[in-house]
PDB file of C-alpha atoms in Angstrom:
ATOM      1  CA  GLU A   1     -72.584 -19.220  22.173  1.00 95.00           C
ATOM      2  CA  GLN A   2     -71.542 -19.188  25.784  1.00 97.00           C
ATOM      3  CA  LEU A   3     -71.005 -21.406  28.787  1.00 98.00           C
ATOM      4  CA  VAL A   4     -71.420 -19.852  32.236  1.00 98.00           C
ATOM      5  CA  GLN A   5     -70.360 -21.848  35.270  1.00 98.00           C
ATOM      6  CA  SER A   6     -71.404 -21.617  38.885  1.00 98.00           C
ATOM      7  CA  GLY A   7     -69.341 -19.834  41.505  1.00 97.00           C
ATOM      8  CA  ALA A   8     -66.431 -20.904  43.638  1.00 98.00           C
ATOM      9  CA  GLU A   9     -66.943 -23.586  46.273  1.00 98.00           C
ATOM     10  CA  VAL A  10     -65.154 -24.485  49.500  1.00 98.00           C
ATOM     11  CA  LYS A  11     -65.696 -28.023  50.713  1.00 98.00           C
ATOM     12  CA  LYS A  12     -64.388 -30.254  53.466  1.00 98.00           C
ATOM     13  CA  PRO A  13     -62.622 -33.534  52.748  1.00 98.00           C
ATOM     14  CA  GLY A  14     -65.110 -36.339  52.213  1.00 97.00           C
ATOM     15  CA  ALA A  15     -67.866 -34.017  51.005  1.00 98.00           C
ATOM     16  CA  SER A  16     -69.284 -33.710  47.488  1.00 98.00           C
ATOM     17  CA  VAL A  17     -69.428 -30.754  45.122  1.00 98.00           C
ATOM     18  CA  LYS A  18     -71.717 -30.096  42.181  1.00 98.00           C
ATOM     19  CA  VAL A  19     -70.649 -27.567  39.545  1.00 98.00           C
ATOM     20  CA  SER A  20     -73.093 -26.285  36.948  1.00 98.00           C
ATOM     21  CA  CYS A  21     -72.483 -25.093  33.403  1.00 98.00           C
ATOM     22  CA  LYS A  22     -75.303 -23.165  31.714  1.00 98.00           C
ATOM     23  CA  ALA A  23     -75.257 -23.052  27.956  1.00 98.00           C
ATOM     24  CA  SER A  24     -76.726 -20.301  25.797  1.00 97.00           C
ATOM     25  CA  GLY A  25     -76.761 -19.299  22.167  1.00 97.00           C
ATOM     26  CA  TYR A  26     -76.923 -22.800  20.714  1.00 96.00           C
ATOM     27  CA  THR A  27     -78.965 -26.000  20.815  1.00 97.00           C
ATOM     28  CA  PHE A  28     -77.857 -27.601  24.070  1.00 97.00           C
ATOM     29  CA  THR A  29     -78.852 -31.127  23.098  1.00 96.00           C
ATOM     30  CA  GLY A  30     -76.897 -30.951  19.866  1.00 95.00           C
ATOM     31  CA  TYR A  31     -73.445 -30.956  21.422  1.00 96.00           C
ATOM     32  CA  TYR A  32     -71.489 -33.116  23.824  1.00 97.00           C
ATOM     33  CA  MET A  33     -70.036 -31.484  26.929  1.00 97.00           C
ATOM     34  CA  HIS A  34     -66.594 -32.211  28.344  1.00 98.00           C
ATOM     35  CA  TRP A  35     -65.274 -31.536  31.821  1.00 98.00           C
ATOM     36  CA  VAL A  36     -61.610 -30.703  32.387  1.00 98.00           C
ATOM     37  CA  ARG A  37     -59.787 -29.642  35.531  1.00 98.00           C
ATOM     38  CA  GLN A  38     -56.530 -27.936  36.444  1.00 98.00           C
ATOM     39  CA  ALA A  39     -55.018 -28.303  39.890  1.00 97.00           C
ATOM     40  CA  PRO A  40     -52.715 -25.536  41.175  1.00 96.00           C
ATOM     41  CA  GLY A  41     -49.414 -25.618  39.324  1.00 94.00           C
ATOM     42  CA  GLN A  42     -50.514 -28.602  37.264  1.00 97.00           C
ATOM     43  CA  GLY A  43     -51.647 -29.182  33.703  1.00 97.00           C
ATOM     44  CA  LEU A  44     -55.052 -29.818  32.196  1.00 98.00           C
ATOM     45  CA  GLU A  45     -56.766 -33.095  33.039  1.00 98.00           C
ATOM     46  CA  TRP A  46     -59.725 -34.509  31.115  1.00 98.00           C
ATOM     47  CA  MET A  47     -62.457 -35.940  33.342  1.00 98.00           C
ATOM     48  CA  GLY A  48     -65.225 -37.092  31.032  1.00 97.00           C
ATOM     49  CA  TRP A  49     -68.049 -36.140  28.697  1.00 97.00           C
ATOM     50  CA  ILE A  50     -71.804 -36.251  28.591  1.00 97.00           C
ATOM     51  CA  ASN A  51     -74.164 -36.357  25.644  1.00 96.00           C
ATOM     52  CA  PRO A  52     -77.046 -34.149  26.839  1.00 96.00           C
ATOM     53  CA  ASN A  53     -79.324 -35.577  24.175  1.00 95.00           C
ATOM     54  CA  THR A  54     -79.083 -39.167  25.400  1.00 96.00           C
ATOM     55  CA  GLY A  55     -77.610 -38.776  28.866  1.00 96.00           C
ATOM     56  CA  GLY A  56     -74.768 -41.055  27.849  1.00 97.00           C
ATOM     57  CA  THR A  57     -71.448 -40.535  29.615  1.00 97.00           C
ATOM     58  CA  ILE A  58     -67.826 -41.565  29.437  1.00 97.00           C
ATOM     59  CA  TYR A  59     -65.487 -41.017  32.383  1.00 97.00           C
ATOM     60  CA  ALA A  60     -61.727 -41.078  32.681  1.00 97.00           C
ATOM     61  CA  PRO A  61     -60.752 -44.179  34.708  1.00 97.00           C
ATOM     62  CA  LYS A  62     -59.149 -41.981  37.352  1.00 96.00           C
ATOM     63  CA  PHE A  63     -62.530 -40.425  38.194  1.00 96.00           C
ATOM     64  CA  GLN A  64     -64.818 -43.334  37.286  1.00 95.00           C
ATOM     65  CA  ASP A  65     -65.944 -44.106  40.829  1.00 96.00           C
ATOM     66  CA  ARG A  66     -66.293 -40.529  42.070  1.00 97.00           C
ATOM     67  CA  VAL A  67     -67.627 -38.338  39.260  1.00 98.00           C
ATOM     68  CA  THR A  68     -71.158 -38.080  37.894  1.00 98.00           C
ATOM     69  CA  LEU A  69     -72.014 -35.991  34.851  1.00 98.00           C
ATOM     70  CA  THR A  70     -75.634 -35.068  34.312  1.00 98.00           C
ATOM     71  CA  SER A  71     -77.656 -32.522  32.403  1.00 98.00           C
ATOM     72  CA  ASP A  72     -81.020 -30.796  32.558  1.00 98.00           C
ATOM     73  CA  THR A  73     -82.151 -30.090  29.024  1.00 97.00           C
ATOM     74  CA  SER A  74     -85.069 -27.933  30.209  1.00 97.00           C
ATOM     75  CA  ILE A  75     -82.619 -25.303  31.419  1.00 97.00           C
ATOM     76  CA  SER A  76     -79.680 -26.092  29.092  1.00 98.00           C
ATOM     77  CA  THR A  77     -77.396 -26.877  31.989  1.00 98.00           C
ATOM     78  CA  ALA A  78     -74.754 -29.533  32.506  1.00 98.00           C
ATOM     79  CA  TYR A  79     -73.504 -30.635  35.909  1.00 98.00           C
ATOM     80  CA  MET A  80     -70.372 -32.236  37.265  1.00 98.00           C
ATOM     81  CA  GLU A  81     -70.595 -33.817  40.697  1.00 98.00           C
ATOM     82  CA  LEU A  82     -67.447 -35.068  42.407  1.00 98.00           C
ATOM     83  CA  SER A  83     -67.789 -37.068  45.605  1.00 98.00           C
ATOM     84  CA  ARG A  84     -65.471 -38.110  48.444  1.00 98.00           C
ATOM     85  CA  LEU A  85     -63.430 -34.986  47.951  1.00 98.00           C
ATOM     86  CA  ARG A  86     -59.738 -34.931  48.887  1.00 97.00           C
ATOM     87  CA  SER A  87     -57.325 -32.050  49.186  1.00 97.00           C
ATOM     88  CA  ASP A  88     -55.814 -32.914  45.825  1.00 97.00           C
ATOM     89  CA  ASP A  89     -59.205 -32.283  44.190  1.00 98.00           C
ATOM     90  CA  THR A  90     -58.590 -28.576  44.754  1.00 98.00           C
ATOM     91  CA  ALA A  91     -58.651 -27.269  41.209  1.00 98.00           C
ATOM     92  CA  ILE A  92     -60.366 -25.112  38.639  1.00 98.00           C
ATOM     93  CA  TYR A  93     -63.051 -27.138  36.895  1.00 98.00           C
ATOM     94  CA  TYR A  94     -64.047 -26.273  33.335  1.00 98.00           C
ATOM     95  CA  CYS A  95     -66.881 -27.344  31.099  1.00 98.00           C
ATOM     96  CA  ALA A  96     -66.097 -27.278  27.388  1.00 98.00           C
ATOM     97  CA  ARG A  97     -68.177 -27.780  24.268  1.00 97.00           C
ATOM     98  CA  PRO A  98     -66.895 -29.307  21.038  1.00 95.00           C
ATOM     99  CA  LEU A  99     -66.669 -27.260  17.860  1.00 90.00           C
ATOM    100  CA  HIS A 100     -69.236 -29.193  15.894  1.00 90.00           C
ATOM    101  CA  PRO A 101     -72.623 -30.741  16.689  1.00 89.00           C
ATOM    102  CA  SER A 102     -72.792 -34.450  17.402  1.00 86.00           C
ATOM    103  CA  ALA A 103     -68.981 -34.598  17.545  1.00 87.00           C
ATOM    104  CA  ILE A 104     -66.903 -35.434  20.584  1.00 89.00           C
ATOM    105  CA  ARG A 105     -63.591 -33.911  19.675  1.00 91.00           C
ATOM    106  CA  TRP A 106     -62.042 -30.432  19.798  1.00 90.00           C
ATOM    107  CA  ALA A 107     -63.239 -28.441  22.779  1.00 92.00           C
ATOM    108  CA  GLY A 108     -63.834 -25.088  21.154  1.00 93.00           C
ATOM    109  CA  ILE A 109     -65.991 -23.217  23.665  1.00 96.00           C
ATOM    110  CA  TRP A 110     -65.106 -23.171  27.340  1.00 98.00           C
ATOM    111  CA  GLY A 111     -66.774 -22.018  30.506  1.00 98.00           C
ATOM    112  CA  GLN A 112     -64.960 -19.502  32.675  1.00 98.00           C
ATOM    113  CA  GLY A 113     -63.974 -22.136  35.205  1.00 98.00           C
ATOM    114  CA  THR A 114     -65.068 -22.849  38.767  1.00 98.00           C
ATOM    115  CA  LEU A 115     -62.565 -22.969  41.609  1.00 98.00           C
ATOM    116  CA  VAL A 116     -63.228 -25.790  44.037  1.00 98.00           C
ATOM    117  CA  THR A 117     -61.170 -25.687  47.219  1.00 98.00           C
ATOM    118  CA  VAL A 118     -61.057 -28.722  49.480  1.00 98.00           C
ATOM    119  CA  SER A 119     -59.832 -27.873  52.952  1.00 97.00           C
ATOM    120  CA  SER A 120     -60.550 -28.908  56.502  1.00 94.00           C
TER     121      SER A 120
ATOM    122  CA  GLU B   1     -54.237 -44.567  27.960  1.00 94.00           C
ATOM    123  CA  ILE B   2     -52.362 -42.620  25.298  1.00 96.00           C
ATOM    124  CA  VAL B   3     -49.558 -40.667  26.962  1.00 97.00           C
ATOM    125  CA  LEU B   4     -48.574 -37.390  25.330  1.00 98.00           C
ATOM    126  CA  THR B   5     -45.164 -35.899  26.097  1.00 98.00           C
ATOM    127  CA  GLN B   6     -44.514 -32.294  25.203  1.00 98.00           C
ATOM    128  CA  SER B   7     -41.090 -30.744  24.786  1.00 96.00           C
ATOM    129  CA  PRO B   8     -39.535 -28.635  25.935  1.00 96.00           C
ATOM    130  CA  ASP B   9     -41.172 -28.048  29.305  1.00 98.00           C
ATOM    131  CA  THR B  10     -40.190 -24.381  29.076  1.00 98.00           C
ATOM    132  CA  LEU B  11     -39.200 -22.361  26.033  1.00 98.00           C
ATOM    133  CA  SER B  12     -37.599 -18.932  26.486  1.00 97.00           C
ATOM    134  CA  LEU B  13     -37.770 -16.736  23.410  1.00 97.00           C
ATOM    135  CA  SER B  14     -38.060 -13.090  22.433  1.00 97.00           C
ATOM    136  CA  PRO B  15     -40.891 -11.395  20.538  1.00 97.00           C
ATOM    137  CA  GLY B  16     -40.355 -11.773  16.814  1.00 97.00           C
ATOM    138  CA  GLU B  17     -38.660 -15.148  17.148  1.00 97.00           C
ATOM    139  CA  ARG B  18     -39.998 -18.475  15.921  1.00 98.00           C
ATOM    140  CA  ALA B  19     -41.324 -21.029  18.408  1.00 98.00           C
ATOM    141  CA  THR B  20     -41.464 -24.750  17.762  1.00 98.00           C
ATOM    142  CA  LEU B  21     -43.322 -26.914  20.275  1.00 98.00           C
ATOM    143  CA  SER B  22     -43.380 -30.686  20.138  1.00 98.00           C
ATOM    144  CA  CYS B  23     -45.992 -33.240  21.194  1.00 98.00           C
ATOM    145  CA  ARG B  24     -45.057 -36.920  21.055  1.00 98.00           C
ATOM    146  CA  ALA B  25     -47.479 -39.784  21.620  1.00 97.00           C
ATOM    147  CA  ARG B  26     -46.520 -43.237  22.918  1.00 96.00           C
ATOM    148  CA  GLN B  27     -48.912 -44.767  20.405  1.00 95.00           C
ATOM    149  CA  SER B  28     -50.203 -43.541  17.101  1.00 95.00           C
ATOM    150  CA  VAL B  29     -52.815 -40.782  17.101  1.00 94.00           C
ATOM    151  CA  THR B  30     -54.983 -40.126  14.072  1.00 90.00           C
ATOM    152  CA  SER B  31     -54.183 -36.637  12.835  1.00 86.00           C
ATOM    153  CA  ALA B  32     -57.855 -35.749  12.896  1.00 89.00           C
ATOM    154  CA  ASN B  33     -57.840 -36.345  16.639  1.00 93.00           C
ATOM    155  CA  LEU B  34     -55.014 -34.027  17.721  1.00 96.00           C
ATOM    156  CA  ALA B  35     -55.621 -30.512  19.035  1.00 97.00           C
ATOM    157  CA  TRP B  36     -53.547 -27.674  20.491  1.00 98.00           C
ATOM    158  CA  TYR B  37     -54.690 -25.213  23.144  1.00 98.00           C
ATOM    159  CA  GLN B  38     -53.287 -21.984  24.538  1.00 98.00           C
ATOM    160  CA  HIS B  39     -53.813 -21.297  28.227  1.00 98.00           C
ATOM    161  CA  LYS B  40     -53.148 -18.027  30.007  1.00 97.00           C
ATOM    162  CA  PRO B  41     -53.418 -17.472  33.784  1.00 94.00           C
ATOM    163  CA  GLY B  42     -56.912 -16.540  34.882  1.00 94.00           C
ATOM    164  CA  GLN B  43     -58.456 -17.459  31.536  1.00 96.00           C
ATOM    165  CA  ALA B  44     -60.073 -20.533  30.060  1.00 97.00           C
ATOM    166  CA  PRO B  45     -58.020 -22.559  27.583  1.00 97.00           C
ATOM    167  CA  ARG B  46     -58.384 -21.517  23.953  1.00 97.00           C
ATOM    168  CA  LEU B  47     -58.506 -23.919  21.020  1.00 97.00           C
ATOM    169  CA  LEU B  48     -55.805 -23.015  18.492  1.00 97.00           C
ATOM    170  CA  ILE B  49     -55.434 -25.991  16.184  1.00 97.00           C
ATOM    171  CA  TYR B  50     -57.671 -28.987  15.534  1.00 95.00           C
ATOM    172  CA  GLY B  51     -57.208 -31.965  13.276  1.00 94.00           C
ATOM    173  CA  ALA B  52     -53.452 -31.434  13.755  1.00 95.00           C
ATOM    174  CA  SER B  53     -53.270 -28.586  11.238  1.00 96.00           C
ATOM    175  CA  SER B  54     -56.543 -26.636  10.979  1.00 95.00           C
ATOM    176  CA  ARG B  55     -56.664 -23.259  12.685  1.00 97.00           C
ATOM    177  CA  ALA B  56     -59.712 -22.541  14.796  1.00 95.00           C
ATOM    178  CA  THR B  57     -61.803 -19.484  13.997  1.00 94.00           C
ATOM    179  CA  GLY B  58     -60.022 -16.220  14.751  1.00 95.00           C
ATOM    180  CA  ILE B  59     -56.578 -17.753  15.264  1.00 97.00           C
ATOM    181  CA  PRO B  60     -53.840 -15.743  13.525  1.00 97.00           C
ATOM    182  CA  ASP B  61     -51.989 -17.407  10.684  1.00 96.00           C
ATOM    183  CA  ARG B  62     -48.682 -17.177  12.548  1.00 98.00           C
ATOM    184  CA  PHE B  63     -49.925 -20.316  14.358  1.00 98.00           C
ATOM    185  CA  SER B  64     -49.582 -23.552  12.424  1.00 98.00           C
ATOM    186  CA  GLY B  65     -49.765 -27.227  13.267  1.00 97.00           C
ATOM    187  CA  SER B  66     -48.272 -30.244  11.584  1.00 96.00           C
ATOM    188  CA  GLY B  67     -47.431 -33.856  12.124  1.00 96.00           C
ATOM    189  CA  SER B  68     -48.882 -37.333  12.042  1.00 94.00           C
ATOM    190  CA  GLY B  69     -48.696 -40.671  13.798  1.00 94.00           C
ATOM    191  CA  THR B  70     -46.768 -40.086  17.007  1.00 96.00           C
ATOM    192  CA  ASP B  71     -45.084 -36.720  16.351  1.00 97.00           C
ATOM    193  CA  PHE B  72     -46.872 -33.402  16.174  1.00 97.00           C
ATOM    194  CA  THR B  73     -45.626 -29.818  16.127  1.00 98.00           C
ATOM    195  CA  LEU B  74     -47.079 -26.416  16.881  1.00 98.00           C
ATOM    196  CA  THR B  75     -45.180 -23.567  15.271  1.00 98.00           C
ATOM    197  CA  ILE B  76     -45.565 -19.874  15.988  1.00 98.00           C
ATOM    198  CA  SER B  77     -43.775 -18.097  13.176  1.00 96.00           C
ATOM    199  CA  ARG B  78     -43.166 -14.679  14.767  1.00 96.00           C
ATOM    200  CA  LEU B  79     -43.925 -14.347  18.436  1.00 97.00           C
ATOM    201  CA  GLU B  80     -46.139 -11.521  19.579  1.00 97.00           C
ATOM    202  CA  PRO B  81     -46.196 -10.386  23.240  1.00 96.00           C
ATOM    203  CA  GLU B  82     -49.646 -11.951  23.708  1.00 97.00           C
ATOM    204  CA  ASP B  83     -48.382 -15.396  22.643  1.00 98.00           C
ATOM    205  CA  PHE B  84     -46.491 -16.040  25.867  1.00 97.00           C
ATOM    206  CA  ALA B  85     -48.582 -18.650  27.641  1.00 98.00           C
ATOM    207  CA  VAL B  86     -48.772 -22.387  28.287  1.00 98.00           C
ATOM    208  CA  TYR B  87     -49.570 -24.636  25.339  1.00 98.00           C
ATOM    209  CA  TYR B  88     -51.149 -28.088  25.547  1.00 98.00           C
ATOM    210  CA  CYS B  89     -51.739 -30.810  23.008  1.00 98.00           C
ATOM    211  CA  GLN B  90     -54.685 -33.181  23.456  1.00 98.00           C
ATOM    212  CA  GLN B  91     -55.639 -36.401  21.729  1.00 97.00           C
ATOM    213  CA  TYR B  92     -59.145 -37.591  21.008  1.00 95.00           C
ATOM    214  CA  SER B  93     -58.170 -40.942  19.459  1.00 94.00           C
ATOM    215  CA  SER B  94     -59.148 -42.941  22.493  1.00 93.00           C
ATOM    216  CA  SER B  95     -60.608 -42.312  25.920  1.00 93.00           C
ATOM    217  CA  PRO B  96     -59.352 -40.956  28.255  1.00 96.00           C
ATOM    218  CA  TYR B  97     -58.701 -37.942  26.046  1.00 97.00           C
ATOM    219  CA  SER B  98     -55.350 -37.111  27.536  1.00 97.00           C
ATOM    220  CA  PHE B  99     -53.452 -33.836  27.464  1.00 98.00           C
ATOM    221  CA  GLY B 100     -49.710 -33.375  27.302  1.00 98.00           C
ATOM    222  CA  GLN B 101     -48.093 -31.885  30.391  1.00 98.00           C
ATOM    223  CA  GLY B 102     -47.788 -28.498  28.687  1.00 98.00           C
ATOM    224  CA  THR B 103     -45.018 -26.253  27.358  1.00 98.00           C
ATOM    225  CA  LYS B 104     -44.573 -22.889  29.004  1.00 98.00           C
ATOM    226  CA  LEU B 105     -43.551 -20.256  26.488  1.00 98.00           C
ATOM    227  CA  GLU B 106     -41.885 -17.432  28.373  1.00 97.00           C
ATOM    228  CA  ILE B 107     -40.315 -14.134  27.423  1.00 95.00           C
ATOM    229  CA  LYS B 108     -36.539 -14.224  27.299  1.00 92.00           C
TER     230      LYS B 108
END
């Protein structure tokens, strides 16, 4: 069971970024997927989750108008797209899968993280 | 939003000592919905404790969790060199699933 994320990105303010998270070793549609970020020198921040089986999503209010979580079940991959990037969006972005199928809680398997740098 | 406050911000201890980390919620959190993570630089966070007191697979028994309602504790009975890291609590009682600000456990 593994989550492998896409590589580092450098974006300009106002642009969008799309990070991918490819799952392997388990039934992709059986588990929710969370997205969490960590800005430099800051703590962990939960962004939202997606149910790959239904496409249903829940977003943290802070990101509600800028983040879109999607998935492609044919290739077992989840995506996090963040728009209207600002410098304070510079962070490592993680995908994380819960411990148990059909459960939202307890992120037990994590991707390796993707560094997104926003700079003019 | 449920705000989680961890204390202390930094804990300086020596290997072999006991560490007690606190996580306090502004409103009640169901025990089943409280988790603890360990995070080391350059690595992904690692789930240690779920349901307030259940150890995740492969977690040594020197790690234990306890608590209910608004007060939760992570205890490391005898610190090993690899335990020095940042520790976060997270609640899943209600969205957004907030994290505490973290406790940095450093070598004294």
